[in-house]
């Protein structure tokens, strides 16, 4: 069992209108030094026997990303147990992931 | 003559399209469910507006994998007329049946208002009854209509006369003030290299009756009907 974690973002230079809106919000809250906010998508795909990097790449190219406007990166890790976020920044969240075989 | 309107989960302009084709133009119309892998017996296919599959992943992306899409692709490959309106246009882009991609509107707003578009090409079944440079008024309603194509692709599209409509002012001038969403070169609609597949962001079905304030959109559907009838005449003759 393996989980592929995929991050899809707009290519550099492609207008990210949503990112600009978020940047405006951050500036309004006083984080005026923040620049170049980019918004992307995060996907987890779990497969019983894992997936080769070539197959993962193909999946991104054909469907999960639009190669005309987006780029992607991914890594493979064992499935994680769901963690509960306590929502208070200083506290440790959840438990450390168990060491497992990575397929 | 039978016209098909595809219904995806989340389509919301399908009934408007059916209404215009059936009641305004008086044509035989069939609704095509997205889960049906066949579209036999239709002479043209319309992919309507809406938010197919909630626009999850990207607008049109999941709909492009629907069971019906291989049949729509085969129909288009055989020369059949296919029209994608708004979300239908996005589906055709994601299915690779039209060139380019959609970004969010540059103005950070869902744009819902009447716009003017200029006919750039009359080589599609939906525009052959119009004249180049003709200005049409119809509404847009979208958050992701910012047409984009990388430079080499954009050059190809323009050189091969695949730009069908551009946003313009009331006088037909293609100016940046008339561009509602940031689309490259004011592009509002593109067609396939053969011209039989057309996508556009404005809604012709919402501008097909006097009561709606414009009948300009009806001309696209009338053009299609005339195109189909002329072909039939050739076949019979």
Coordinates of C-alpha atoms in Angstrom, one line a residue:
Chain A
X1 CA 0.0 0.0 0.0
X2 CA 1.4 3.4 -0.9
X3 CA 0.1 6.9 -1.1
X4 CA 1.2 9.3 -3.8
X5 CA 1.0 12.9 -2.8
X6 CA 0.7 15.3 -5.7
X7 CA 0.9 19.0 -5.8
X8 CA -0.4 20.9 -8.8
X9 CA 0.4 24.6 -9.3
X10 CA 0.0 27.1 -12.1
X11 CA 3.1 27.5 -14.1
X12 CA 5.3 30.5 -13.3
X13 CA 4.2 33.5 -15.3
X14 CA 0.6 32.3 -15.6
X15 CA -1.8 34.8 -14.0
X16 CA -3.0 33.5 -10.6
X17 CA -6.0 35.7 -9.9
X18 CA -7.0 33.8 -6.8
X19 CA -3.4 34.0 -5.5
X20 CA -3.5 37.8 -6.0
X21 CA -6.7 38.0 -4.0
X22 CA -5.2 36.0 -1.1
X23 CA -2.1 38.3 -1.3
X24 CA -4.4 41.3 -1.0
X25 CA -6.0 39.7 2.1
X26 CA -2.6 39.1 3.7
X27 CA -1.5 42.6 3.1
X28 CA -4.7 43.9 4.6
X29 CA -3.9 41.9 7.8
X30 CA -0.5 43.6 8.0
X31 CA 1.7 41.0 6.3
X32 CA 2.8 43.5 3.8
X33 CA 6.1 41.9 2.9
X34 CA 4.4 38.9 1.4
X35 CA 4.8 38.6 -2.4
X36 CA 4.0 36.2 -5.1
X37 CA 1.2 34.2 -3.5
X38 CA 0.4 31.1 -5.6
X39 CA -2.5 28.8 -5.0
X40 CA -2.4 25.1 -6.1
X41 CA -4.1 21.8 -5.5
X42 CA -3.1 19.0 -3.3
X43 CA -4.1 15.4 -4.1
X44 CA -3.5 12.1 -2.4
X45 CA -3.9 8.9 -4.4
X46 CA -3.7 5.5 -2.6
X47 CA -2.9 2.3 -4.5
X48 CA -2.6 -1.2 -3.2
X49 CA 0.6 -1.9 -5.1
X50 CA 2.0 1.6 -5.5
X51 CA 2.5 3.3 -8.8
X52 CA 5.6 3.9 -10.8
X53 CA 6.8 7.5 -11.3
X54 CA 6.1 7.1 -15.0
X55 CA 2.4 6.1 -14.3
X56 CA 2.0 8.9 -11.8
X57 CA 3.4 11.4 -14.2
X58 CA 1.1 10.1 -17.0
X59 CA -1.9 10.5 -14.6
X60 CA -1.0 14.1 -13.9
X61 CA -0.3 14.9 -17.6
X62 CA -3.6 13.3 -18.8
X63 CA -6.0 14.4 -16.1
X64 CA -4.9 15.7 -12.7
X65 CA -3.1 18.8 -14.2
X66 CA -3.6 20.7 -17.4
X67 CA -0.1 20.8 -19.0
X68 CA -0.9 24.0 -20.9
X69 CA -1.2 26.0 -17.7
X70 CA -0.1 23.8 -14.8
X71 CA 3.0 21.9 -13.5
X72 CA 3.1 19.2 -10.8
X73 CA 5.4 17.4 -8.4
X74 CA 4.8 14.3 -6.3
X75 CA 6.3 12.0 -3.8
X76 CA 5.3 8.6 -2.4
X77 CA 4.8 7.8 1.2
X78 CA 3.0 5.2 3.4
X79 CA -0.6 6.0 4.2
X80 CA -1.0 8.3 7.2
X81 CA -3.4 7.8 10.0
X82 CA -5.8 10.8 10.2
X83 CA -4.7 13.4 12.6
X84 CA -6.8 15.8 14.5
X85 CA -5.8 19.4 14.2
X86 CA -6.3 21.3 17.5
X87 CA -6.0 24.6 15.8
X88 CA -3.7 26.2 18.3
X89 CA -0.4 27.0 16.6
X90 CA 2.0 26.1 19.5
X91 CA 0.8 22.6 20.2
X92 CA 2.2 19.5 18.7
X93 CA -0.4 18.0 16.3
X94 CA -1.1 14.3 16.1
X95 CA 1.5 11.6 16.5
X96 CA 4.6 10.9 14.5
X97 CA 3.9 8.7 11.5
X98 CA 4.9 5.1 12.1
X99 CA 7.9 3.8 10.2
X100 CA 6.6 1.5 7.5
X101 CA 7.9 0.0 4.3
X102 CA 7.7 2.3 1.4
X103 CA 6.5 0.7 -1.7
Chain B
X1 CA -33.0 16.5 -38.5
X2 CA -32.4 15.8 -34.9
X3 CA -30.3 17.9 -32.5
X4 CA -28.8 16.5 -29.3
X5 CA -28.2 18.4 -26.1
X6 CA -25.8 16.6 -23.6
X7 CA -26.8 16.6 -20.0
X8 CA -24.0 16.3 -17.5
X9 CA -24.6 16.2 -13.7
X10 CA -24.4 20.0 -12.9
X11 CA -25.4 21.2 -16.4
X12 CA -27.8 24.1 -15.8
X13 CA -28.4 25.6 -19.3
X14 CA -29.4 22.3 -20.9
X15 CA -33.1 23.1 -20.7
X16 CA -32.5 26.5 -22.1
X17 CA -30.8 25.0 -25.1
X18 CA -33.6 22.4 -25.5
X19 CA -36.2 25.1 -25.3
X20 CA -34.6 27.3 -28.0
X21 CA -34.0 24.5 -30.4
X22 CA -37.4 22.8 -29.8
X23 CA -39.8 25.7 -29.2
X24 CA -38.2 28.7 -30.8
X25 CA -36.7 26.9 -33.9
X26 CA -39.3 24.1 -33.9
X27 CA -36.7 21.3 -34.3
X28 CA -36.6 17.7 -33.1
X29 CA -34.4 17.7 -30.0
X30 CA -33.1 14.8 -27.8
X31 CA -31.4 15.1 -24.5
X32 CA -28.3 12.9 -24.3
X33 CA -27.4 11.7 -20.8
X34 CA -23.7 11.9 -20.1
X35 CA -23.6 8.3 -18.9
X36 CA -24.8 7.0 -22.2
X37 CA -21.9 5.9 -24.4
X38 CA -23.9 6.3 -27.7
X39 CA -25.3 9.3 -29.5
X40 CA -26.7 7.6 -32.6
X41 CA -29.2 9.4 -34.7
X42 CA -28.3 13.0 -34.1
X43 CA -27.1 15.5 -36.7
X44 CA -25.5 18.0 -34.2
X45 CA -24.5 18.0 -30.6
X46 CA -24.7 20.9 -28.1
X47 CA -22.7 20.8 -24.8
X48 CA -24.5 23.3 -22.6
X49 CA -23.4 25.6 -19.9
X50 CA -23.4 24.9 -16.2
X51 CA -21.0 23.4 -13.7
X52 CA -20.6 19.8 -14.8
X53 CA -19.4 17.7 -11.9
X54 CA -19.2 20.8 -9.8
X55 CA -16.2 22.0 -11.8
X56 CA -14.1 19.8 -9.5
X57 CA -10.4 19.5 -10.4
X58 CA -10.8 22.1 -13.2
X59 CA -13.9 23.4 -15.0
X60 CA -14.9 20.7 -17.5
X61 CA -12.1 18.3 -16.6
X62 CA -14.2 15.5 -15.0
X63 CA -17.0 15.9 -17.6
X64 CA -14.4 15.4 -20.3
X65 CA -13.9 11.8 -19.0
X66 CA -17.7 11.1 -19.1
X67 CA -18.8 7.9 -20.9
X68 CA -20.5 9.9 -23.6
X69 CA -17.4 11.8 -24.6
X70 CA -15.7 9.2 -26.8
X71 CA -18.9 9.1 -28.9
X72 CA -18.9 12.9 -29.1
X73 CA -15.3 12.8 -30.1
X74 CA -16.0 10.2 -32.8
X75 CA -19.0 12.3 -34.0
X76 CA -16.8 15.4 -34.3
X77 CA -14.0 13.4 -36.1
X78 CA -16.5 12.3 -38.7
X79 CA -17.3 16.0 -39.4
X80 CA -20.4 16.3 -37.2
X81 CA -21.1 19.8 -35.8
X82 CA -20.5 20.2 -32.1
X83 CA -21.2 23.4 -30.1
X84 CA -19.8 24.0 -26.6
X85 CA -21.4 26.9 -24.7
X86 CA -19.6 28.3 -21.6
X87 CA -19.0 25.2 -19.5
X88 CA -19.5 23.1 -22.7
X89 CA -16.6 25.1 -24.2
X90 CA -14.5 24.3 -21.1
X91 CA -15.4 20.6 -21.5
X92 CA -14.3 20.7 -25.2
X93 CA -11.0 22.3 -24.1
X94 CA -10.4 19.7 -21.4
X95 CA -11.3 16.9 -23.8
X96 CA -8.6 18.2 -26.2
X97 CA -11.2 18.7 -28.9
X98 CA -10.4 22.5 -29.0
X99 CA -7.1 24.2 -28.4
X100 CA -6.2 26.2 -25.3
X101 CA -7.2 26.4 -21.6
X102 CA -9.3 28.6 -19.3
X103 CA -7.9 30.6 -16.4
X104 CA -9.9 32.4 -13.8
X105 CA -11.2 35.8 -14.8
X106 CA -8.4 38.4 -14.4
X107 CA -10.9 40.7 -12.6
X108 CA -11.4 38.3 -9.7
X109 CA -15.2 38.4 -10.2
X110 CA -17.8 36.1 -11.7
X111 CA -18.8 38.1 -14.8
X112 CA -22.6 38.1 -15.5
X113 CA -23.6 40.7 -18.1
X114 CA -24.3 41.3 -21.7
X115 CA -21.3 41.7 -23.9
X116 CA -20.6 42.3 -27.6
X117 CA -18.6 39.8 -29.7
X118 CA -17.4 40.1 -33.3
X119 CA -17.6 37.3 -35.8
X120 CA -14.1 36.5 -36.8
X121 CA -14.7 33.4 -38.9
X122 CA -17.7 32.1 -40.9
X123 CA -16.2 28.7 -41.6
X124 CA -18.1 26.9 -38.8
X125 CA -21.6 25.5 -39.2
X126 CA -22.7 27.9 -36.5
X127 CA -21.3 31.0 -38.1
X128 CA -21.5 30.4 -41.8
X129 CA -24.9 32.2 -41.9
X130 CA -23.3 35.3 -40.4
X131 CA -20.9 37.7 -41.9
X132 CA -17.3 38.4 -40.8
X133 CA -17.1 41.5 -38.7
X134 CA -20.8 41.2 -37.6
X135 CA -21.3 42.3 -34.0
X136 CA -23.5 40.2 -31.8
X137 CA -24.8 41.0 -28.3
X138 CA -25.4 38.2 -25.8
X139 CA -24.8 37.5 -22.1
X140 CA -21.8 35.9 -20.4
X141 CA -21.9 34.2 -17.0
X142 CA -18.6 32.7 -15.9
X143 CA -15.8 32.8 -13.4
X144 CA -13.3 31.0 -15.5
X145 CA -13.5 32.4 -19.0
X146 CA -10.0 33.9 -19.3
X147 CA -8.9 32.1 -22.5
X148 CA -5.2 31.2 -22.6
X149 CA -2.9 29.4 -25.0
X150 CA 0.9 29.4 -24.9
X151 CA 2.5 31.6 -27.6
X152 CA 3.2 28.9 -30.3
X153 CA -0.3 27.5 -29.9
X154 CA -1.9 31.0 -30.0
X155 CA 0.0 31.7 -33.2
X156 CA -1.2 28.5 -34.8
X157 CA -4.8 29.1 -33.8
X158 CA -4.8 32.6 -35.3
X159 CA -2.9 31.7 -38.5
X160 CA -5.3 28.8 -39.1
X161 CA -8.4 30.9 -38.6
X162 CA -9.5 29.1 -35.6
X163 CA -10.6 32.2 -33.7
X164 CA -14.4 32.4 -34.2
X165 CA -15.3 35.3 -31.9
X166 CA -13.6 38.2 -30.1
X167 CA -15.0 40.4 -27.4
X168 CA -15.5 43.9 -28.8
X169 CA -17.4 47.2 -28.1
X170 CA -20.8 48.0 -29.6
X171 CA -19.1 49.3 -32.7
X172 CA -17.1 46.1 -33.3
X173 CA -13.8 47.5 -32.1
X174 CA -11.7 44.8 -30.4
X175 CA -10.3 46.9 -27.5
X176 CA -9.1 45.9 -24.0
X177 CA -12.0 47.8 -22.3
X178 CA -14.4 45.3 -24.0
X179 CA -12.5 42.3 -22.6
X180 CA -14.6 41.1 -19.6
X181 CA -12.2 38.3 -18.4
X182 CA -8.6 38.9 -19.5
X183 CA -8.8 36.5 -22.5
X184 CA -5.7 36.6 -24.7
X185 CA -6.4 38.8 -27.7
X186 CA -10.0 39.2 -26.6
X187 CA -10.7 35.6 -27.8
X188 CA -14.4 34.6 -26.9
X189 CA -14.7 31.5 -29.1
X190 CA -12.5 29.1 -31.0
X191 CA -13.1 26.3 -33.5
X192 CA -11.3 23.1 -34.4
X193 CA -9.0 23.0 -37.4
X194 CA -11.8 21.6 -39.6
X195 CA -14.3 24.2 -38.2
X196 CA -17.0 21.8 -37.2
X197 CA -16.4 22.0 -33.5
X198 CA -17.0 25.4 -31.9
X199 CA -16.7 26.7 -28.4
X200 CA -17.7 30.1 -27.0
X201 CA -18.1 31.6 -23.5
X202 CA -21.2 33.8 -24.3
X203 CA -24.6 32.2 -24.1
X204 CA -26.5 32.3 -27.5
X205 CA -29.4 30.4 -25.9
X206 CA -30.0 33.3 -23.5
X207 CA -30.2 35.7 -26.4
X208 CA -32.7 33.9 -28.7
X209 CA -36.0 35.6 -28.0
X210 CA -37.2 39.2 -28.0
X211 CA -38.3 38.9 -24.4
X212 CA -34.7 38.2 -23.4
X213 CA -33.5 41.5 -24.9
X214 CA -31.6 40.1 -27.9
X215 CA -32.1 37.6 -30.6
X216 CA -28.6 37.6 -31.9
X217 CA -27.8 34.2 -30.3
X218 CA -30.6 32.6 -32.3
X219 CA -28.6 33.3 -35.5
X220 CA -26.0 30.7 -34.5
X221 CA -28.6 28.0 -34.2
X222 CA -30.4 29.1 -37.4
X223 CA -27.0 29.0 -39.1
X224 CA -26.5 25.4 -37.9
X225 CA -30.0 24.4 -39.1
X226 CA -29.4 26.0 -42.6
X227 CA -26.0 24.3 -42.8
X228 CA -27.5 20.9 -42.0
X229 CA -30.3 21.4 -44.5
X230 CA -27.9 22.4 -47.2
X231 CA -25.9 19.3 -46.6
X232 CA -29.0 17.1 -46.7
X233 CA -30.0 18.7 -50.0
X234 CA -26.6 17.8 -51.5
X235 CA -26.9 14.2 -50.2
X236 CA -30.4 13.8 -51.6
X237 CA -29.7 15.6 -54.8

